[in-house]
Amino acid sequence: MKLILLAAGKSSRIFNKIKTNKCLIKIKKKSLIRHLIDNAKNVGIEDIDLVVGFKSNNIKKELDDRSLNYIHNKKYSSTDMVFSSILALQKCRSDAIICYTDIFFNKKIFKYLINFKGKNILVPHLKSWKKIWNKRQKKIFDDAETFITNKENNLIIEIGRKLNEFNYENTKGQFMGIIYLPQKKIKGFIDSYKRYGKNKVQFTEFLNYLILRKNKISTFSYDSYWHEFDDIEDLISFNK
């Protein structure tokens, strides 16, 4: 199992306030990215790629860990996280977990994913999202997206569309910034990205594109702690 951590972007909204990469925000005296690495290693994931770009030396200096493999996204200013993930997936020869690095969550997700035996792409969803959006003081219809599933087979029907009064009731969770790819799905994932033809694309938009092209994406519900640090208000709300 390979873990791919995405840490290439500048994240301008919060960088202008904290003046460092947001994956280096300290929670309980440890950076977000160090929490992710330690949690992964704690459940047996040792093969870890970090896709870096903006001020990459800050991250390397903070981690000071020779067991990690760094991949540099030279186009970080003109691409997005899907592009960064493709850079790591091109040489991946195992199942992979792709993970954002501005999130804080329970390590049991990693444990669940390494034990997953299904054949589909797997994307966990945040069940208690309304409570967390309230804590983060985010306006649901401005910030959240659709995450609509088929309860009978736990497949995602729609993800990443703008939330409105019509699809709100059918949205039972939110994307968490974590994607599991079985090794046999990696080539198709890369080929689909090349066909899509956009360097800058949000992950949820791309996942929805895969669904529309008849790719099956499974999901499971997560109901423990999770927090995203998208802007300075997220950091303030977490520390309250």
PDB file of C-alpha atoms in Angstrom:
ATOM      1  CA  MET A   1       0.000   0.000   0.000  1.00  0.00           C
ATOM      2  CA  LYS A   2       1.280   3.435  -0.983  1.00  0.00           C
ATOM      3  CA  LEU A   3       0.191   6.670   0.676  1.00  0.00           C
ATOM      4  CA  ILE A   4       0.306   9.763  -1.541  1.00  0.00           C
ATOM      5  CA  LEU A   5       0.235  13.035   0.378  1.00  0.00           C
ATOM      6  CA  LEU A   6      -0.619  16.144  -1.628  1.00  0.00           C
ATOM      7  CA  ALA A   7       1.267  19.224  -0.438  1.00  0.00           C
ATOM      8  CA  ALA A   8       2.265  21.161  -3.552  1.00  0.00           C
ATOM      9  CA  GLY A   9      -0.049  24.171  -3.568  1.00  0.00           C
ATOM     10  CA  LYS A  10       0.404  27.626  -2.067  1.00  0.00           C
ATOM     11  CA  SER A  11      -3.057  27.841  -0.433  1.00  0.00           C
ATOM     12  CA  SER A  12      -3.036  31.619  -0.717  1.00  0.00           C
ATOM     13  CA  ARG A  13      -6.025  32.268   1.551  1.00  0.00           C
ATOM     14  CA  ILE A  14      -4.369  30.901   4.651  1.00  0.00           C
ATOM     15  CA  PHE A  15      -0.714  31.388   3.649  1.00  0.00           C
ATOM     16  CA  ASN A  16      -1.150  35.149   3.734  1.00  0.00           C
ATOM     17  CA  LYS A  17      -2.056  34.801   7.413  1.00  0.00           C
ATOM     18  CA  ILE A  18       0.265  32.054   8.686  1.00  0.00           C
ATOM     19  CA  LYS A  19       3.221  32.646   6.301  1.00  0.00           C
ATOM     20  CA  THR A  20       4.012  28.943   5.919  1.00  0.00           C
ATOM     21  CA  ASN A  21       2.669  25.859   4.118  1.00  0.00           C
ATOM     22  CA  LYS A  22      -0.669  24.967   5.672  1.00  0.00           C
ATOM     23  CA  CYS A  23       0.305  21.308   6.039  1.00  0.00           C
ATOM     24  CA  LEU A  24       2.781  22.602   8.649  1.00  0.00           C
ATOM     25  CA  ILE A  25       0.067  24.018  10.915  1.00  0.00           C
ATOM     26  CA  LYS A  26       0.718  22.649  14.390  1.00  0.00           C
ATOM     27  CA  ILE A  27      -1.956  20.635  16.178  1.00  0.00           C
ATOM     28  CA  LYS A  28      -0.986  19.291  19.587  1.00  0.00           C
ATOM     29  CA  LYS A  29       2.614  20.409  18.967  1.00  0.00           C
ATOM     30  CA  LYS A  30       2.842  18.397  15.750  1.00  0.00           C
ATOM     31  CA  SER A  31       2.305  19.474  12.131  1.00  0.00           C
ATOM     32  CA  LEU A  32      -0.731  18.232  10.218  1.00  0.00           C
ATOM     33  CA  ILE A  33       1.471  16.367   7.758  1.00  0.00           C
ATOM     34  CA  ARG A  34       3.449  14.714  10.559  1.00  0.00           C
ATOM     35  CA  HIS A  35       0.181  13.537  12.129  1.00  0.00           C
ATOM     36  CA  LEU A  36      -0.758  11.925   8.796  1.00  0.00           C
ATOM     37  CA  ILE A  37       2.614  10.238   8.379  1.00  0.00           C
ATOM     38  CA  ASP A  38       2.701   8.950  11.963  1.00  0.00           C
ATOM     39  CA  ASN A  39      -0.871   7.649  11.742  1.00  0.00           C
ATOM     40  CA  ALA A  40      -0.101   5.868   8.479  1.00  0.00           C
ATOM     41  CA  LYS A  41       3.046   4.239   9.835  1.00  0.00           C
ATOM     42  CA  ASN A  42       1.176   3.272  12.992  1.00  0.00           C
ATOM     43  CA  VAL A  43      -1.162   1.060  10.943  1.00  0.00           C
ATOM     44  CA  GLY A  44       1.612  -0.396   8.781  1.00  0.00           C
ATOM     45  CA  ILE A  45       1.865   1.963   5.792  1.00  0.00           C
ATOM     46  CA  GLU A  46       5.564   2.550   5.139  1.00  0.00           C
ATOM     47  CA  ASP A  47       5.594   3.486   1.430  1.00  0.00           C
ATOM     48  CA  ILE A  48       4.838   7.216   1.502  1.00  0.00           C
ATOM     49  CA  ASP A  49       5.129   9.752  -1.331  1.00  0.00           C
ATOM     50  CA  LEU A  50       4.925  13.496  -0.718  1.00  0.00           C
ATOM     51  CA  VAL A  51       4.048  15.623  -3.727  1.00  0.00           C
ATOM     52  CA  VAL A  52       5.502  19.051  -3.018  1.00  0.00           C
ATOM     53  CA  GLY A  53       5.916  22.312  -4.904  1.00  0.00           C
ATOM     54  CA  PHE A  54       5.511  25.693  -3.214  1.00  0.00           C
ATOM     55  CA  LYS A  55       8.240  26.288  -0.605  1.00  0.00           C
ATOM     56  CA  SER A  56       9.020  22.548  -0.563  1.00  0.00           C
ATOM     57  CA  ASN A  57      12.137  23.057   1.554  1.00  0.00           C
ATOM     58  CA  ASN A  58       9.933  24.154   4.468  1.00  0.00           C
ATOM     59  CA  ILE A  59       8.261  20.749   4.435  1.00  0.00           C
ATOM     60  CA  LYS A  60      11.488  18.780   4.006  1.00  0.00           C
ATOM     61  CA  LYS A  61      13.141  20.661   6.847  1.00  0.00           C
ATOM     62  CA  GLU A  62      10.177  20.201   9.176  1.00  0.00           C
ATOM     63  CA  LEU A  63       9.875  16.462   8.552  1.00  0.00           C
ATOM     64  CA  ASP A  64      13.589  15.585   8.284  1.00  0.00           C
ATOM     65  CA  ASP A  65      12.619  12.013   7.380  1.00  0.00           C
ATOM     66  CA  ARG A  66      14.680  10.004   4.879  1.00  0.00           C
ATOM     67  CA  SER A  67      12.056   7.266   4.678  1.00  0.00           C
ATOM     68  CA  LEU A  68       9.800   9.572   2.641  1.00  0.00           C
ATOM     69  CA  ASN A  69       9.858   9.879  -1.144  1.00  0.00           C
ATOM     70  CA  TYR A  70       9.486  13.431  -2.480  1.00  0.00           C
ATOM     71  CA  ILE A  71       7.964  14.171  -5.869  1.00  0.00           C
ATOM     72  CA  HIS A  72       8.210  17.763  -7.085  1.00  0.00           C
ATOM     73  CA  ASN A  73       5.291  19.281  -8.960  1.00  0.00           C
ATOM     74  CA  LYS A  74       7.089  21.974 -10.949  1.00  0.00           C
ATOM     75  CA  LYS A  75       3.742  23.186 -12.309  1.00  0.00           C
ATOM     76  CA  TYR A  76       2.134  23.637  -8.878  1.00  0.00           C
ATOM     77  CA  SER A  77       1.028  27.209  -9.658  1.00  0.00           C
ATOM     78  CA  SER A  78      -0.892  26.215 -12.797  1.00  0.00           C
ATOM     79  CA  THR A  79      -2.210  22.784 -11.768  1.00  0.00           C
ATOM     80  CA  ASP A  80      -4.281  21.300  -8.971  1.00  0.00           C
ATOM     81  CA  MET A  81      -4.279  18.277  -6.691  1.00  0.00           C
ATOM     82  CA  VAL A  82      -5.450  15.763  -9.293  1.00  0.00           C
ATOM     83  CA  PHE A  83      -2.378  16.602 -11.393  1.00  0.00           C
ATOM     84  CA  SER A  84      -0.161  16.165  -8.316  1.00  0.00           C
ATOM     85  CA  SER A  85      -1.684  12.761  -7.636  1.00  0.00           C
ATOM     86  CA  ILE A  86      -1.070  11.688 -11.235  1.00  0.00           C
ATOM     87  CA  LEU A  87       2.648  12.474 -10.840  1.00  0.00           C
ATOM     88  CA  ALA A  88       2.852   9.943  -8.000  1.00  0.00           C
ATOM     89  CA  LEU A  89       0.504   7.382  -9.531  1.00  0.00           C
ATOM     90  CA  GLN A  90       2.549   7.090 -12.737  1.00  0.00           C
ATOM     91  CA  LYS A  91       5.158   4.981 -10.928  1.00  0.00           C
ATOM     92  CA  CYS A  92       2.818   3.298  -8.446  1.00  0.00           C
ATOM     93  CA  ARG A  93       2.725  -0.513  -8.578  1.00  0.00           C
ATOM     94  CA  SER A  94       0.420  -1.141  -5.620  1.00  0.00           C
ATOM     95  CA  ASP A  95      -2.899  -0.034  -4.169  1.00  0.00           C
ATOM     96  CA  ALA A  96      -2.769   3.639  -3.215  1.00  0.00           C
ATOM     97  CA  ILE A  97      -4.360   6.078  -0.792  1.00  0.00           C
ATOM     98  CA  ILE A  98      -4.409   9.697  -1.940  1.00  0.00           C
ATOM     99  CA  CYS A  99      -4.772  12.197   0.887  1.00  0.00           C
ATOM    100  CA  TYR A 100      -4.962  15.945   1.313  1.00  0.00           C
ATOM    101  CA  THR A 101      -2.551  17.380   3.888  1.00  0.00           C
ATOM    102  CA  ASP A 102      -4.701  20.150   5.352  1.00  0.00           C
ATOM    103  CA  ILE A 103      -6.955  17.744   7.253  1.00  0.00           C
ATOM    104  CA  PHE A 104      -6.923  16.181  10.708  1.00  0.00           C
ATOM    105  CA  PHE A 105      -8.739  12.893  11.373  1.00  0.00           C
ATOM    106  CA  ASN A 106      -8.719   9.562  13.182  1.00  0.00           C
ATOM    107  CA  LYS A 107      -6.172   6.994  11.979  1.00  0.00           C
ATOM    108  CA  LYS A 108      -8.880   4.319  11.842  1.00  0.00           C
ATOM    109  CA  ILE A 109      -9.620   5.475   8.274  1.00  0.00           C
ATOM    110  CA  PHE A 110      -6.162   4.330   7.177  1.00  0.00           C
ATOM    111  CA  LYS A 111      -6.714   1.047   8.985  1.00  0.00           C
ATOM    112  CA  TYR A 112     -10.039   0.530   7.224  1.00  0.00           C
ATOM    113  CA  LEU A 113      -8.539   1.296   3.815  1.00  0.00           C
ATOM    114  CA  ILE A 114      -5.572  -1.078   4.102  1.00  0.00           C
ATOM    115  CA  ASN A 115      -8.013  -3.874   4.933  1.00  0.00           C
ATOM    116  CA  PHE A 116     -10.434  -3.033   2.118  1.00  0.00           C
ATOM    117  CA  LYS A 117     -10.812  -5.919  -0.354  1.00  0.00           C
ATOM    118  CA  GLY A 118     -13.202  -4.361  -2.858  1.00  0.00           C
ATOM    119  CA  LYS A 119     -12.422  -3.778  -6.528  1.00  0.00           C
ATOM    120  CA  ASN A 120     -13.805  -0.240  -6.823  1.00  0.00           C
ATOM    121  CA  ILE A 121     -12.312   3.147  -6.114  1.00  0.00           C
ATOM    122  CA  LEU A 122     -13.314   3.979  -2.537  1.00  0.00           C
ATOM    123  CA  VAL A 123     -14.066   7.451  -1.153  1.00  0.00           C
ATOM    124  CA  PRO A 124     -15.138   7.824   2.502  1.00  0.00           C
ATOM    125  CA  HIS A 125     -17.703  10.472   3.366  1.00  0.00           C
ATOM    126  CA  LEU A 126     -18.128  12.573   6.476  1.00  0.00           C
ATOM    127  CA  LYS A 127     -21.429  11.701   8.124  1.00  0.00           C
ATOM    128  CA  SER A 128     -21.468  14.461  10.754  1.00  0.00           C
ATOM    129  CA  TRP A 129     -20.670  17.153   8.194  1.00  0.00           C
ATOM    130  CA  LYS A 130     -23.427  19.585   9.204  1.00  0.00           C
ATOM    131  CA  LYS A 131     -22.135  19.708  12.778  1.00  0.00           C
ATOM    132  CA  ILE A 132     -18.566  20.252  11.586  1.00  0.00           C
ATOM    133  CA  TRP A 133     -19.553  22.912   9.043  1.00  0.00           C
ATOM    134  CA  ASN A 134     -21.327  24.704  11.886  1.00  0.00           C
ATOM    135  CA  LYS A 135     -18.173  24.498  14.039  1.00  0.00           C
ATOM    136  CA  ARG A 136     -16.110  25.802  11.118  1.00  0.00           C
ATOM    137  CA  GLN A 137     -18.681  28.600  10.718  1.00  0.00           C
ATOM    138  CA  LYS A 138     -19.100  27.853   7.024  1.00  0.00           C
ATOM    139  CA  LYS A 139     -22.252  28.660   5.082  1.00  0.00           C
ATOM    140  CA  ILE A 140     -23.469  25.311   3.788  1.00  0.00           C
ATOM    141  CA  PHE A 141     -24.782  26.525   0.436  1.00  0.00           C
ATOM    142  CA  ASP A 142     -21.600  28.497  -0.233  1.00  0.00           C
ATOM    143  CA  ASP A 143     -19.022  25.928   0.871  1.00  0.00           C
ATOM    144  CA  ALA A 144     -20.440  22.373   0.807  1.00  0.00           C
ATOM    145  CA  GLU A 145     -21.002  20.175  -2.257  1.00  0.00           C
ATOM    146  CA  THR A 146     -23.255  17.294  -3.210  1.00  0.00           C
ATOM    147  CA  PHE A 147     -22.414  13.779  -2.058  1.00  0.00           C
ATOM    148  CA  ILE A 148     -25.325  11.584  -3.114  1.00  0.00           C
ATOM    149  CA  THR A 149     -25.174   7.821  -2.730  1.00  0.00           C
ATOM    150  CA  ASN A 150     -27.131   4.683  -3.497  1.00  0.00           C
ATOM    151  CA  LYS A 151     -27.841   3.206  -0.067  1.00  0.00           C
ATOM    152  CA  GLU A 152     -28.402  -0.290  -1.491  1.00  0.00           C
ATOM    153  CA  ASN A 153     -24.901  -0.743  -2.898  1.00  0.00           C
ATOM    154  CA  ASN A 154     -22.942   2.139  -1.278  1.00  0.00           C
ATOM    155  CA  LEU A 155     -22.005   3.597  -4.650  1.00  0.00           C
ATOM    156  CA  ILE A 156     -21.663   7.343  -5.188  1.00  0.00           C
ATOM    157  CA  ILE A 157     -24.230   8.708  -7.631  1.00  0.00           C
ATOM    158  CA  GLU A 158     -23.076  12.326  -7.628  1.00  0.00           C
ATOM    159  CA  ILE A 159     -20.285  14.319  -5.993  1.00  0.00           C
ATOM    160  CA  GLY A 160     -18.923  17.847  -6.207  1.00  0.00           C
ATOM    161  CA  ARG A 161     -21.891  19.765  -7.606  1.00  0.00           C
ATOM    162  CA  LYS A 162     -23.004  23.030  -6.020  1.00  0.00           C
ATOM    163  CA  LEU A 163     -25.357  22.425  -3.120  1.00  0.00           C
ATOM    164  CA  ASN A 164     -28.845  23.942  -3.356  1.00  0.00           C
ATOM    165  CA  GLU A 165     -32.289  23.568  -1.806  1.00  0.00           C
ATOM    166  CA  PHE A 166     -33.185  20.772  -4.240  1.00  0.00           C
ATOM    167  CA  ASN A 167     -30.206  18.423  -3.708  1.00  0.00           C
ATOM    168  CA  TYR A 168     -29.564  19.312  -0.053  1.00  0.00           C
ATOM    169  CA  GLU A 169     -31.825  16.593   1.400  1.00  0.00           C
ATOM    170  CA  ASN A 170     -30.166  13.885  -0.697  1.00  0.00           C
ATOM    171  CA  THR A 171     -26.664  14.907   0.385  1.00  0.00           C
ATOM    172  CA  LYS A 172     -25.830  12.656   3.319  1.00  0.00           C
ATOM    173  CA  GLY A 173     -22.136  13.457   3.706  1.00  0.00           C
ATOM    174  CA  GLN A 174     -19.148  15.426   2.434  1.00  0.00           C
ATOM    175  CA  PHE A 175     -15.934  14.553   0.644  1.00  0.00           C
ATOM    176  CA  MET A 176     -13.070  14.260   3.143  1.00  0.00           C
ATOM    177  CA  GLY A 177     -10.003  14.638   0.931  1.00  0.00           C
ATOM    178  CA  ILE A 178      -9.207  10.902   0.951  1.00  0.00           C
ATOM    179  CA  ILE A 179      -9.345   8.512  -2.030  1.00  0.00           C
ATOM    180  CA  TYR A 180      -8.413   4.820  -2.218  1.00  0.00           C
ATOM    181  CA  LEU A 181      -7.343   3.437  -5.596  1.00  0.00           C
ATOM    182  CA  PRO A 182      -6.901  -0.309  -6.170  1.00  0.00           C
ATOM    183  CA  GLN A 183      -3.798  -0.958  -8.260  1.00  0.00           C
ATOM    184  CA  LYS A 184      -5.907  -2.263 -11.150  1.00  0.00           C
ATOM    185  CA  LYS A 185      -7.786   1.061 -11.343  1.00  0.00           C
ATOM    186  CA  ILE A 186      -4.730   3.317 -11.517  1.00  0.00           C
ATOM    187  CA  LYS A 187      -4.114   3.138 -15.268  1.00  0.00           C
ATOM    188  CA  GLY A 188      -7.751   3.926 -16.024  1.00  0.00           C
ATOM    189  CA  PHE A 189      -7.636   6.807 -13.545  1.00  0.00           C
ATOM    190  CA  ILE A 190      -4.594   8.298 -15.290  1.00  0.00           C
ATOM    191  CA  ASP A 191      -6.042   7.740 -18.774  1.00  0.00           C
ATOM    192  CA  SER A 192      -9.318   9.405 -17.744  1.00  0.00           C
ATOM    193  CA  TYR A 193      -7.434  12.433 -16.479  1.00  0.00           C
ATOM    194  CA  LYS A 194      -5.611  12.763 -19.795  1.00  0.00           C
ATOM    195  CA  ARG A 195      -8.944  12.584 -21.646  1.00  0.00           C
ATOM    196  CA  TYR A 196     -10.471  15.201 -19.357  1.00  0.00           C
ATOM    197  CA  GLY A 197      -7.913  17.691 -20.596  1.00  0.00           C
ATOM    198  CA  LYS A 198      -7.841  20.196 -17.716  1.00  0.00           C
ATOM    199  CA  ASN A 199      -4.748  20.863 -15.601  1.00  0.00           C
ATOM    200  CA  LYS A 200      -6.683  22.697 -12.907  1.00  0.00           C
ATOM    201  CA  VAL A 201      -9.560  20.539 -11.715  1.00  0.00           C
ATOM    202  CA  GLN A 202     -10.995  19.946  -8.260  1.00  0.00           C
ATOM    203  CA  PHE A 203     -10.885  16.342  -7.086  1.00  0.00           C
ATOM    204  CA  THR A 204     -14.636  16.130  -6.575  1.00  0.00           C
ATOM    205  CA  GLU A 205     -15.241  17.452 -10.084  1.00  0.00           C
ATOM    206  CA  PHE A 206     -12.940  14.790 -11.519  1.00  0.00           C
ATOM    207  CA  LEU A 207     -14.516  12.023  -9.434  1.00  0.00           C
ATOM    208  CA  ASN A 208     -17.926  13.082 -10.721  1.00  0.00           C
ATOM    209  CA  TYR A 209     -16.551  12.923 -14.261  1.00  0.00           C
ATOM    210  CA  LEU A 210     -15.449   9.333 -13.593  1.00  0.00           C
ATOM    211  CA  ILE A 211     -18.935   8.470 -12.315  1.00  0.00           C
ATOM    212  CA  LEU A 212     -20.554   9.971 -15.411  1.00  0.00           C
ATOM    213  CA  ARG A 213     -18.273   7.739 -17.495  1.00  0.00           C
ATOM    214  CA  LYS A 214     -19.744   4.690 -15.711  1.00  0.00           C
ATOM    215  CA  ASN A 215     -16.886   4.129 -13.250  1.00  0.00           C
ATOM    216  CA  LYS A 216     -18.097   2.630  -9.970  1.00  0.00           C
ATOM    217  CA  ILE A 217     -16.932   4.540  -6.896  1.00  0.00           C
ATOM    218  CA  SER A 218     -17.830   3.058  -3.523  1.00  0.00           C
ATOM    219  CA  THR A 219     -18.131   4.899  -0.232  1.00  0.00           C
ATOM    220  CA  PHE A 220     -18.418   4.295   3.488  1.00  0.00           C
ATOM    221  CA  SER A 221     -19.545   6.515   6.312  1.00  0.00           C
ATOM    222  CA  TYR A 222     -17.058   8.050   8.760  1.00  0.00           C
ATOM    223  CA  ASP A 223     -18.394   9.519  11.997  1.00  0.00           C
ATOM    224  CA  SER A 224     -15.359  10.418  14.098  1.00  0.00           C
ATOM    225  CA  TYR A 225     -13.413  13.688  14.279  1.00  0.00           C
ATOM    226  CA  TRP A 226     -12.316  15.462  11.111  1.00  0.00           C
ATOM    227  CA  HIS A 227     -11.327  19.059  10.484  1.00  0.00           C
ATOM    228  CA  GLU A 228     -10.124  20.896   7.395  1.00  0.00           C
ATOM    229  CA  PHE A 229      -7.859  23.939   7.540  1.00  0.00           C
ATOM    230  CA  ASP A 230      -8.827  25.841   4.427  1.00  0.00           C
ATOM    231  CA  ASP A 231      -8.496  29.363   5.816  1.00  0.00           C
ATOM    232  CA  ILE A 232      -7.548  31.165   9.015  1.00  0.00           C
ATOM    233  CA  GLU A 233     -11.135  30.923  10.298  1.00  0.00           C
ATOM    234  CA  ASP A 234     -10.812  27.122  10.258  1.00  0.00           C
ATOM    235  CA  LEU A 235      -7.741  27.349  12.493  1.00  0.00           C
ATOM    236  CA  ILE A 236      -9.512  29.722  14.856  1.00  0.00           C
ATOM    237  CA  SER A 237     -12.640  27.541  15.073  1.00  0.00           C
ATOM    238  CA  PHE A 238     -10.562  24.401  15.726  1.00  0.00           C
ATOM    239  CA  ASN A 239      -8.767  26.030  18.643  1.00  0.00           C
ATOM    240  CA  LYS A 240     -11.975  27.192  20.318  1.00  0.00           C
TER     241      LYS A 240
END
